[in-house]
Each structure stands twice: as structure tokens, then as C-alpha cells.
């Protein structure tokens, strides 16, 4: 499973958040694309439209389990995807900004 540490991510890296709506609304990384894992296959086209053509997709969830599943699926589709180790819990613990649905400071559920 290709993985990356939160501390290795750059501010302009493409981030795909696969958590559910309530988790997203409570707090997420600004600029991330949100497609819940429960809707991922049906909304796959949104990812292919938004992702950089020759770039990497960094997949994140709360702790790394759901994002690992999506990462494996994307790799099978030939997409350069990596799982963000530790997910949003590590993101927040590392001091990375977390915003809620209104753009205000958020928290990780």
C-alpha cells in the first residue's frame, strides 16, 4: 500500500477526503476534494475531473482505514494514489489547519 506521512505533504498537494458528510462538516483540510467512501464509485468521475492529470492523489480519512481502501481501488484503476498515514487525526495533531463547513476553525470527529 503506497503511503505518505502528513508531514511530507505540501500545501498544494491534491487531497481527497473520503470521510462521511458529518465528519467533513465538522472539520477538514481546506482545499480538499470531498467524496464520501459510501458514494465513491458513483461519483468517481468527479475525482477524475478534479485530479491533476499527471499528479498524485493523496487520500485521507479519519485514521487511514477507509482511505486505504480507496487508495487500493485508485491504484487498480492506474491512478497514482497514496494513503495519508494516520488520516485527519494525525493531520490535526501535526498542527495542520482544519476548517468546518463554514470555513471557520473546525475539529476532527
Tab-separated table of N, CA, C and O in Angstrom:
chain	number	residue	atom	x	y	z
A	1	UNK	N	0.850	-1.190	0.000
A	1	UNK	CA	0.000	0.000	0.000
A	1	UNK	C	0.887	1.242	0.000
A	1	UNK	O	1.658	1.435	0.929
A	2	UNK	N	0.794	2.054	-1.040
A	2	UNK	CA	1.573	3.290	-1.048
A	2	UNK	C	1.034	4.269	0.005
A	2	UNK	O	-0.171	4.527	0.053
A	3	UNK	N	1.913	4.750	0.863
A	3	UNK	CA	1.502	5.682	1.912
A	3	UNK	C	2.431	6.882	1.945
A	3	UNK	O	3.550	6.850	1.418
A	4	UNK	N	1.936	7.935	2.580
A	4	UNK	CA	2.717	9.143	2.771
A	4	UNK	C	2.402	9.675	4.167
A	4	UNK	O	1.286	9.502	4.666
A	5	UNK	N	3.389	10.286	4.789
A	5	UNK	CA	3.194	10.888	6.101
A	5	UNK	C	2.602	12.285	5.941
A	5	UNK	O	2.909	12.987	4.976
A	6	UNK	N	1.783	12.698	6.890
A	6	UNK	CA	1.207	14.044	6.869
A	6	UNK	C	2.302	15.091	6.764
A	6	UNK	O	2.183	16.066	6.015
A	7	UNK	N	3.396	14.877	7.468
A	7	UNK	CA	4.483	15.860	7.479
A	7	UNK	C	5.182	15.984	6.130
A	7	UNK	O	5.878	16.967	5.889
A	8	UNK	N	4.988	15.015	5.250
A	8	UNK	CA	5.601	15.065	3.919
A	8	UNK	C	4.719	15.764	2.885
A	8	UNK	O	5.165	16.011	1.756
A	9	UNK	N	3.476	16.078	3.239
A	9	UNK	CA	2.563	16.730	2.300
A	9	UNK	C	2.892	18.214	2.151
A	9	UNK	O	3.190	18.891	3.135
A	10	UNK	N	2.806	18.680	0.918
A	10	UNK	CA	2.983	20.102	0.638
A	10	UNK	C	1.609	20.758	0.574
A	10	UNK	O	0.609	20.095	0.331
A	11	UNK	N	1.568	22.065	0.767
A	11	UNK	CA	0.292	22.781	0.789
A	11	UNK	C	-0.491	22.640	-0.511
A	11	UNK	O	-1.716	22.678	-0.503
A	12	UNK	N	0.198	22.467	-1.639
A	12	UNK	CA	-0.511	22.400	-2.925
A	12	UNK	C	-0.760	20.968	-3.409
A	12	UNK	O	-1.233	20.762	-4.519
A	13	UNK	N	-0.487	19.962	-2.574
A	13	UNK	CA	-0.764	18.578	-2.953
A	13	UNK	C	-2.268	18.356	-3.054
A	13	UNK	O	-3.046	18.900	-2.259
A	14	UNK	N	-2.692	17.553	-4.023
A	14	UNK	CA	-4.107	17.251	-4.224
A	14	UNK	C	-4.554	16.258	-3.157
A	14	UNK	O	-3.978	15.181	-3.017
A	15	UNK	N	-5.580	16.637	-2.401
A	15	UNK	CA	-6.051	15.829	-1.275
A	15	UNK	C	-7.509	15.422	-1.496
A	15	UNK	O	-8.365	16.266	-1.782
A	16	UNK	N	-7.783	14.132	-1.382
A	16	UNK	CA	-9.129	13.579	-1.496
A	16	UNK	C	-9.560	13.076	-0.127
A	16	UNK	O	-8.935	12.179	0.437
A	17	UNK	N	-10.622	13.660	0.421
A	17	UNK	CA	-11.157	13.276	1.730
A	17	UNK	C	-12.351	12.356	1.500
A	17	UNK	O	-13.320	12.750	0.854
A	18	UNK	N	-12.284	11.130	2.027
A	18	UNK	CA	-13.339	10.143	1.793
A	18	UNK	C	-14.211	9.897	3.022
A	18	UNK	O	-14.963	8.939	3.066
A	19	UNK	N	-14.147	10.798	4.007
A	19	UNK	CA	-14.991	10.654	5.196
A	19	UNK	C	-16.438	11.025	4.867
A	19	UNK	O	-16.713	11.627	3.832
A	20	UNK	N	-17.338	10.694	5.750
A	20	UNK	CA	-18.759	10.969	5.534
A	20	UNK	C	-19.064	12.447	5.779
A	20	UNK	O	-18.241	13.185	6.323
A	21	UNK	N	-20.258	12.872	5.372
A	21	UNK	CA	-20.627	14.290	5.403
A	21	UNK	C	-20.498	14.933	6.779
A	21	UNK	O	-20.016	16.062	6.893
A	22	UNK	N	-20.942	14.241	7.834
A	22	UNK	CA	-20.871	14.843	9.169
A	22	UNK	C	-19.429	15.079	9.598
A	22	UNK	O	-19.104	16.101	10.210
A	23	UNK	N	-18.539	14.171	9.238
A	23	UNK	CA	-17.120	14.331	9.567
A	23	UNK	C	-16.524	15.514	8.798
A	23	UNK	O	-15.776	16.316	9.352
A	24	UNK	N	-16.859	15.597	7.513
A	24	UNK	CA	-16.378	16.689	6.652
A	24	UNK	C	-16.836	18.034	7.197
A	24	UNK	O	-16.063	18.977	7.295
A	25	UNK	N	-18.118	18.131	7.540
A	25	UNK	CA	-18.668	19.397	8.001
A	25	UNK	C	-18.037	19.849	9.308
A	25	UNK	O	-17.849	21.045	9.530
A	26	UNK	N	-17.683	18.910	10.178
A	26	UNK	CA	-17.061	19.260	11.460
A	26	UNK	C	-15.652	19.803	11.267
A	26	UNK	O	-15.227	20.723	11.965
A	27	UNK	N	-14.917	19.233	10.316
A	27	UNK	CA	-13.553	19.702	10.100
A	27	UNK	C	-12.836	18.932	9.013
A	27	UNK	O	-12.878	17.702	8.991
A	28	UNK	N	-12.203	19.678	8.120
A	28	UNK	CA	-11.460	19.076	7.002
A	28	UNK	C	-10.311	19.996	6.607
A	28	UNK	O	-10.232	21.133	7.062
A	29	UNK	N	-9.453	19.478	5.765
A	29	UNK	CA	-8.351	20.279	5.222
A	29	UNK	C	-8.920	21.200	4.150
A	29	UNK	O	-9.642	20.744	3.260
A	30	UNK	N	-8.618	22.475	4.254
A	30	UNK	CA	-9.090	23.433	3.251
A	30	UNK	C	-8.553	23.033	1.885
A	30	UNK	O	-7.398	22.629	1.756
A	31	UNK	N	-9.395	23.115	0.884
A	31	UNK	CA	-8.976	22.810	-0.474
A	31	UNK	C	-9.083	21.354	-0.867
A	31	UNK	O	-8.877	21.012	-2.028
A	32	UNK	N	-9.410	20.480	0.083
A	32	UNK	CA	-9.543	19.059	-0.237
A	32	UNK	C	-10.822	18.817	-1.041
A	32	UNK	O	-11.801	19.555	-0.910
A	33	UNK	N	-10.802	17.794	-1.877
A	33	UNK	CA	-11.996	17.341	-2.577
A	33	UNK	C	-12.690	16.330	-1.680
A	33	UNK	O	-12.040	15.418	-1.157
A	34	UNK	N	-13.996	16.480	-1.487
A	34	UNK	CA	-14.746	15.578	-0.613
A	34	UNK	C	-15.649	14.661	-1.423
A	34	UNK	O	-16.566	15.123	-2.100
A	35	UNK	N	-15.356	13.372	-1.370
A	35	UNK	CA	-16.238	12.344	-1.928
A	35	UNK	C	-16.307	11.230	-0.884
A	35	UNK	O	-15.334	10.490	-0.713
A	36	UNK	N	-17.427	11.121	-0.161
A	36	UNK	CA	-17.530	10.077	0.871
A	36	UNK	C	-17.331	8.679	0.285
A	36	UNK	O	-17.756	8.411	-0.845
A	37	UNK	N	-16.708	7.816	1.053
A	37	UNK	CA	-16.459	6.456	0.576
A	37	UNK	C	-17.771	5.767	0.195
A	37	UNK	O	-17.804	4.974	-0.753
A	38	UNK	N	-18.857	6.080	0.894
A	38	UNK	CA	-20.149	5.447	0.606
A	38	UNK	C	-20.702	5.850	-0.767
A	38	UNK	O	-21.584	5.187	-1.294
A	39	UNK	N	-20.184	6.939	-1.344
A	39	UNK	CA	-20.634	7.418	-2.653
A	39	UNK	C	-19.515	7.371	-3.698
A	39	UNK	O	-19.697	7.827	-4.824
A	40	UNK	N	-18.380	6.813	-3.326
A	40	UNK	CA	-17.179	6.968	-4.144
A	40	UNK	C	-17.305	6.404	-5.554
A	40	UNK	O	-16.981	7.089	-6.526
A	41	UNK	N	-17.781	5.183	-5.685
A	41	UNK	CA	-17.848	4.571	-7.014
A	41	UNK	C	-18.797	5.364	-7.918
A	41	UNK	O	-18.474	5.645	-9.073
A	42	UNK	N	-19.944	5.779	-7.373
A	42	UNK	CA	-20.915	6.535	-8.163
A	42	UNK	C	-20.390	7.911	-8.559
A	42	UNK	O	-20.772	8.455	-9.594
A	43	UNK	N	-19.501	8.482	-7.752
A	43	UNK	CA	-19.004	9.841	-8.003
A	43	UNK	C	-17.554	9.853	-8.494
A	43	UNK	O	-16.905	10.891	-8.497
A	44	UNK	N	-17.067	8.712	-8.928
A	44	UNK	CA	-15.678	8.564	-9.373
A	44	UNK	C	-15.289	9.607	-10.422
A	44	UNK	O	-14.181	10.137	-10.413
A	45	UNK	N	-16.211	9.942	-11.317
A	45	UNK	CA	-15.937	10.924	-12.366
A	45	UNK	C	-15.553	12.286	-11.817
A	45	UNK	O	-14.775	13.011	-12.437
A	46	UNK	N	-16.080	12.648	-10.649
A	46	UNK	CA	-15.720	13.926	-10.037
A	46	UNK	C	-14.232	13.961	-9.705
A	46	UNK	O	-13.578	14.992	-9.848
A	47	UNK	N	-13.720	12.833	-9.255
A	47	UNK	CA	-12.294	12.756	-8.943
A	47	UNK	C	-11.463	12.885	-10.211
A	47	UNK	O	-10.520	13.665	-10.257
A	48	UNK	N	-11.824	12.135	-11.249
A	48	UNK	CA	-11.013	12.168	-12.467
A	48	UNK	C	-11.041	13.547	-13.121
A	48	UNK	O	-10.074	13.941	-13.763
A	49	UNK	N	-12.125	14.299	-12.941
A	49	UNK	CA	-12.195	15.660	-13.473
A	49	UNK	C	-11.353	16.635	-12.660
A	49	UNK	O	-10.742	17.550	-13.206
A	50	UNK	N	-11.312	16.442	-11.341
A	50	UNK	CA	-10.647	17.406	-10.453
A	50	UNK	C	-9.165	17.116	-10.235
A	50	UNK	O	-8.385	18.037	-10.010
A	51	UNK	N	-8.781	15.865	-10.308
A	51	UNK	CA	-7.393	15.485	-10.011
A	51	UNK	C	-6.446	15.991	-11.084
A	51	UNK	O	-6.800	16.047	-12.262
A	52	UNK	N	-5.233	16.361	-10.685
A	52	UNK	CA	-4.252	16.788	-11.677
A	52	UNK	C	-3.924	15.643	-12.639
A	52	UNK	O	-3.800	14.501	-12.223
A	53	UNK	N	-3.813	15.957	-13.910
A	53	UNK	CA	-3.630	14.943	-14.951
A	53	UNK	C	-2.437	14.030	-14.687
A	53	UNK	O	-2.540	12.813	-14.817
A	54	UNK	N	-1.318	14.593	-14.344
A	54	UNK	CA	-0.126	13.777	-14.101
A	54	UNK	C	0.314	13.853	-12.646
A	54	UNK	O	1.482	13.606	-12.340
A	55	UNK	N	-0.626	14.194	-11.766
A	55	UNK	CA	-0.274	14.357	-10.356
A	55	UNK	C	-0.727	13.189	-9.510
A	55	UNK	O	-1.393	12.269	-9.977
A	56	UNK	N	-0.379	13.275	-8.278
A	56	UNK	CA	-0.686	12.232	-7.308
A	56	UNK	C	-1.940	12.616	-6.521
A	56	UNK	O	-2.146	13.771	-6.187
A	57	UNK	N	-2.751	11.613	-6.206
A	57	UNK	CA	-3.927	11.801	-5.362
A	57	UNK	C	-3.579	11.305	-3.963
A	57	UNK	O	-3.224	10.143	-3.779
A	58	UNK	N	-3.665	12.199	-2.979
A	58	UNK	CA	-3.411	11.862	-1.585
A	58	UNK	C	-4.770	11.635	-0.932
A	58	UNK	O	-5.584	12.560	-0.866
A	59	UNK	N	-5.027	10.405	-0.481
A	59	UNK	CA	-6.345	10.030	0.032
A	59	UNK	C	-6.301	10.025	1.556
A	59	UNK	O	-5.400	9.438	2.160
A	60	UNK	N	-7.308	10.695	2.168
A	60	UNK	CA	-7.322	10.828	3.620
A	60	UNK	C	-8.709	10.516	4.173
A	60	UNK	O	-9.721	10.751	3.507
A	61	UNK	N	-8.738	9.959	5.390
A	61	UNK	CA	-9.989	9.754	6.124
A	61	UNK	C	-9.694	10.122	7.578
A	61	UNK	O	-8.843	10.970	7.837
A	62	UNK	N	-10.364	9.530	8.528
A	62	UNK	CA	-10.132	9.879	9.926
A	62	UNK	C	-8.800	9.323	10.422
A	62	UNK	O	-8.000	10.034	11.008
A	63	UNK	N	-8.573	8.018	10.185
A	63	UNK	CA	-7.363	7.400	10.723
A	63	UNK	C	-6.563	6.596	9.711
A	63	UNK	O	-5.454	6.172	10.007
A	64	UNK	N	-7.116	6.358	8.517
A	64	UNK	CA	-6.359	5.672	7.478
A	64	UNK	C	-6.976	4.407	6.930
A	64	UNK	O	-6.512	3.893	5.921
A	65	UNK	N	-8.030	3.882	7.561
A	65	UNK	CA	-8.642	2.633	7.094
A	65	UNK	C	-9.449	2.786	5.821
A	65	UNK	O	-9.244	2.052	4.849
A	66	UNK	N	-10.374	3.725	5.823
A	66	UNK	CA	-11.214	3.926	4.633
A	66	UNK	C	-10.385	4.461	3.476
A	66	UNK	O	-10.574	4.069	2.322
A	67	UNK	N	-9.465	5.356	3.777
A	67	UNK	CA	-8.633	5.905	2.706
A	67	UNK	C	-7.738	4.831	2.100
A	67	UNK	O	-7.437	4.873	0.909
A	68	UNK	N	-7.345	3.846	2.891
A	68	UNK	CA	-6.545	2.736	2.356
A	68	UNK	C	-7.349	1.956	1.319
A	68	UNK	O	-6.818	1.573	0.270
A	69	UNK	N	-8.638	1.737	1.591
A	69	UNK	CA	-9.493	1.022	0.647
A	69	UNK	C	-9.616	1.791	-0.671
A	69	UNK	O	-9.508	1.210	-1.753
A	70	UNK	N	-9.841	3.100	-0.562
A	70	UNK	CA	-9.975	3.924	-1.764
A	70	UNK	C	-8.648	4.002	-2.514
A	70	UNK	O	-8.611	3.943	-3.741
A	71	UNK	N	-7.550	4.108	-1.781
A	71	UNK	CA	-6.231	4.151	-2.417
A	71	UNK	C	-5.997	2.891	-3.235
A	71	UNK	O	-5.561	2.971	-4.392
A	72	UNK	N	-6.307	1.734	-2.679
A	72	UNK	CA	-6.119	0.473	-3.404
A	72	UNK	C	-6.976	0.450	-4.667
A	72	UNK	O	-6.519	0.024	-5.724
A	73	UNK	N	-8.204	0.919	-4.575
A	73	UNK	CA	-9.088	0.981	-5.746
A	73	UNK	C	-8.480	1.884	-6.817
A	73	UNK	O	-8.438	1.520	-7.996
A	74	UNK	N	-8.009	3.057	-6.418
A	74	UNK	CA	-7.447	4.001	-7.384
A	74	UNK	C	-6.195	3.441	-8.054
A	74	UNK	O	-6.018	3.586	-9.262
A	75	UNK	N	-5.348	2.793	-7.281
A	75	UNK	CA	-4.134	2.187	-7.841
A	75	UNK	C	-4.520	1.132	-8.878
A	75	UNK	O	-3.926	1.046	-9.953
A	76	UNK	N	-5.564	0.356	-8.587
A	76	UNK	CA	-6.049	-0.659	-9.540
A	76	UNK	C	-6.568	-0.013	-10.822
A	76	UNK	O	-6.555	-0.634	-11.881
A	77	UNK	N	-7.022	1.241	-10.738
A	77	UNK	CA	-7.510	1.971	-11.911
A	77	UNK	C	-6.373	2.671	-12.662
A	77	UNK	O	-6.606	3.382	-13.626
A	78	UNK	N	-5.149	2.507	-12.170
A	78	UNK	CA	-3.998	3.108	-12.825
A	78	UNK	C	-3.708	4.533	-12.393
A	78	UNK	O	-2.922	5.236	-13.038
A	79	UNK	N	-4.310	4.971	-11.290
A	79	UNK	CA	-4.093	6.330	-10.785
A	79	UNK	C	-2.983	6.308	-9.747
A	79	UNK	O	-2.900	5.402	-8.918
A	80	UNK	N	-2.121	7.309	-9.800
A	80	UNK	CA	-1.047	7.471	-8.821
A	80	UNK	C	-1.688	7.988	-7.534
A	80	UNK	O	-1.951	9.181	-7.394
A	81	UNK	N	-1.972	7.080	-6.610
A	81	UNK	CA	-2.649	7.430	-5.359
A	81	UNK	C	-1.864	6.900	-4.172
A	81	UNK	O	-1.238	5.840	-4.258
A	82	UNK	N	-1.909	7.659	-3.074
A	82	UNK	CA	-1.251	7.249	-1.836
A	82	UNK	C	-2.186	7.498	-0.661
A	82	UNK	O	-2.980	8.444	-0.674
A	83	UNK	N	-2.081	6.653	0.336
A	83	UNK	CA	-2.866	6.782	1.557
A	83	UNK	C	-2.116	7.700	2.522
A	83	UNK	O	-0.914	7.535	2.732
A	84	UNK	N	-2.828	8.663	3.112
A	84	UNK	CA	-2.215	9.549	4.103
A	84	UNK	C	-2.247	8.831	5.445
A	84	UNK	O	-3.312	8.623	6.029
A	85	UNK	N	-1.080	8.428	5.923
A	85	UNK	CA	-0.939	7.635	7.135
A	85	UNK	C	-1.465	8.396	8.356
A	85	UNK	O	-1.069	9.527	8.601
A	86	UNK	N	-2.377	7.767	9.086
A	86	UNK	CA	-2.916	8.369	10.295
A	86	UNK	C	-4.085	9.309	10.079
A	86	UNK	O	-4.743	9.717	11.023
A	87	UNK	N	-4.339	9.680	8.825
A	87	UNK	CA	-5.510	10.467	8.473
A	87	UNK	C	-5.610	11.834	9.122
A	87	UNK	O	-4.611	12.445	9.498
A	88	UNK	N	-6.847	12.288	9.231
A	88	UNK	CA	-7.112	13.622	9.764
A	88	UNK	C	-6.737	13.745	11.229
A	88	UNK	O	-6.444	14.842	11.710
A	89	UNK	N	-6.705	12.641	11.954
A	89	UNK	CA	-6.275	12.707	13.349
A	89	UNK	C	-4.821	13.170	13.430
A	89	UNK	O	-4.475	14.054	14.217
A	90	UNK	N	-3.964	12.601	12.602
A	90	UNK	CA	-2.559	12.995	12.580
A	90	UNK	C	-2.416	14.388	11.955
A	90	UNK	O	-1.602	15.197	12.400
A	91	UNK	N	-3.225	14.672	10.934
A	91	UNK	CA	-3.228	15.996	10.303
A	91	UNK	C	-3.420	17.078	11.366
A	91	UNK	O	-2.646	18.034	11.453
A	92	UNK	N	-4.477	16.929	12.165
A	92	UNK	CA	-4.780	17.919	13.203
A	92	UNK	C	-3.700	17.944	14.281
A	92	UNK	O	-3.279	19.023	14.729
A	93	UNK	N	-3.228	16.772	14.688
A	93	UNK	CA	-2.197	16.695	15.725
A	93	UNK	C	-0.886	17.345	15.271
A	93	UNK	O	-0.129	17.874	16.089
A	94	UNK	N	-0.647	17.337	13.956
A	94	UNK	CA	0.570	17.953	13.410
A	94	UNK	C	0.434	19.474	13.295
A	94	UNK	O	1.358	20.146	12.843
A	95	UNK	N	-0.743	19.993	13.661
A	95	UNK	CA	-0.950	21.435	13.602
A	95	UNK	C	-1.375	21.950	12.242
A	95	UNK	O	-1.386	23.159	12.000
A	96	UNK	N	-1.740	21.037	11.352
A	96	UNK	CA	-2.239	21.452	10.047
A	96	UNK	C	-3.629	22.064	10.216
A	96	UNK	O	-4.402	21.612	11.059
A	97	UNK	N	-3.979	23.072	9.410
A	97	UNK	CA	-5.275	23.717	9.597
A	97	UNK	C	-6.458	22.807	9.277
A	97	UNK	O	-6.427	22.046	8.320
A	98	UNK	N	-7.484	22.926	10.123
A	98	UNK	CA	-8.737	22.191	9.962
A	98	UNK	C	-9.862	23.222	9.975
A	98	UNK	O	-9.944	24.027	10.897
A	99	UNK	N	-10.699	23.207	8.930
A	99	UNK	CA	-11.812	24.151	8.840
A	99	UNK	C	-13.133	23.390	8.777
A	99	UNK	O	-13.181	22.264	8.296
A	100	UNK	N	-14.188	24.040	9.253
A	100	UNK	CA	-15.510	23.412	9.183
A	100	UNK	C	-16.206	23.801	7.883
A	100	UNK	O	-15.613	24.462	7.027
A	101	UNK	N	-17.461	23.420	7.748
A	101	UNK	CA	-18.207	23.663	6.509
A	101	UNK	C	-18.364	25.153	6.203
A	101	UNK	O	-18.584	25.527	5.060
A	102	UNK	N	-18.242	25.998	7.223
A	102	UNK	CA	-18.378	27.442	7.040
A	102	UNK	C	-17.030	28.133	6.844
A	102	UNK	O	-16.970	29.350	6.745
A	103	UNK	N	-15.949	27.359	6.840
A	103	UNK	CA	-14.624	27.936	6.691
A	103	UNK	C	-14.016	28.427	7.995
A	103	UNK	O	-12.946	29.018	8.015
A	104	UNK	N	-14.709	28.166	9.092
A	104	UNK	CA	-14.219	28.537	10.431
A	104	UNK	C	-13.335	27.424	10.960
A	104	UNK	O	-13.364	26.304	10.434
A	105	UNK	N	-12.570	27.679	12.024
A	105	UNK	CA	-11.775	26.595	12.612
A	105	UNK	C	-12.659	25.397	12.977
A	105	UNK	O	-13.738	25.575	13.545
A	106	UNK	N	-12.227	24.227	12.574
A	106	UNK	CA	-13.018	23.019	12.787
A	106	UNK	C	-12.279	22.032	13.673
A	106	UNK	O	-11.214	22.310	14.209
A	107	UNK	N	-12.866	20.853	13.797
A	107	UNK	CA	-12.266	19.779	14.585
A	107	UNK	C	-12.534	18.438	13.888
A	107	UNK	O	-13.446	18.332	13.068
A	108	UNK	N	-11.750	17.439	14.231
A	108	UNK	CA	-11.878	16.123	13.615
A	108	UNK	C	-12.788	15.247	14.479
A	108	UNK	O	-12.557	15.111	15.672
A	109	UNK	N	-13.828	14.722	13.845
A	109	UNK	CA	-14.725	13.794	14.544
A	109	UNK	C	-14.104	12.417	14.610
A	109	UNK	O	-13.431	11.994	13.709
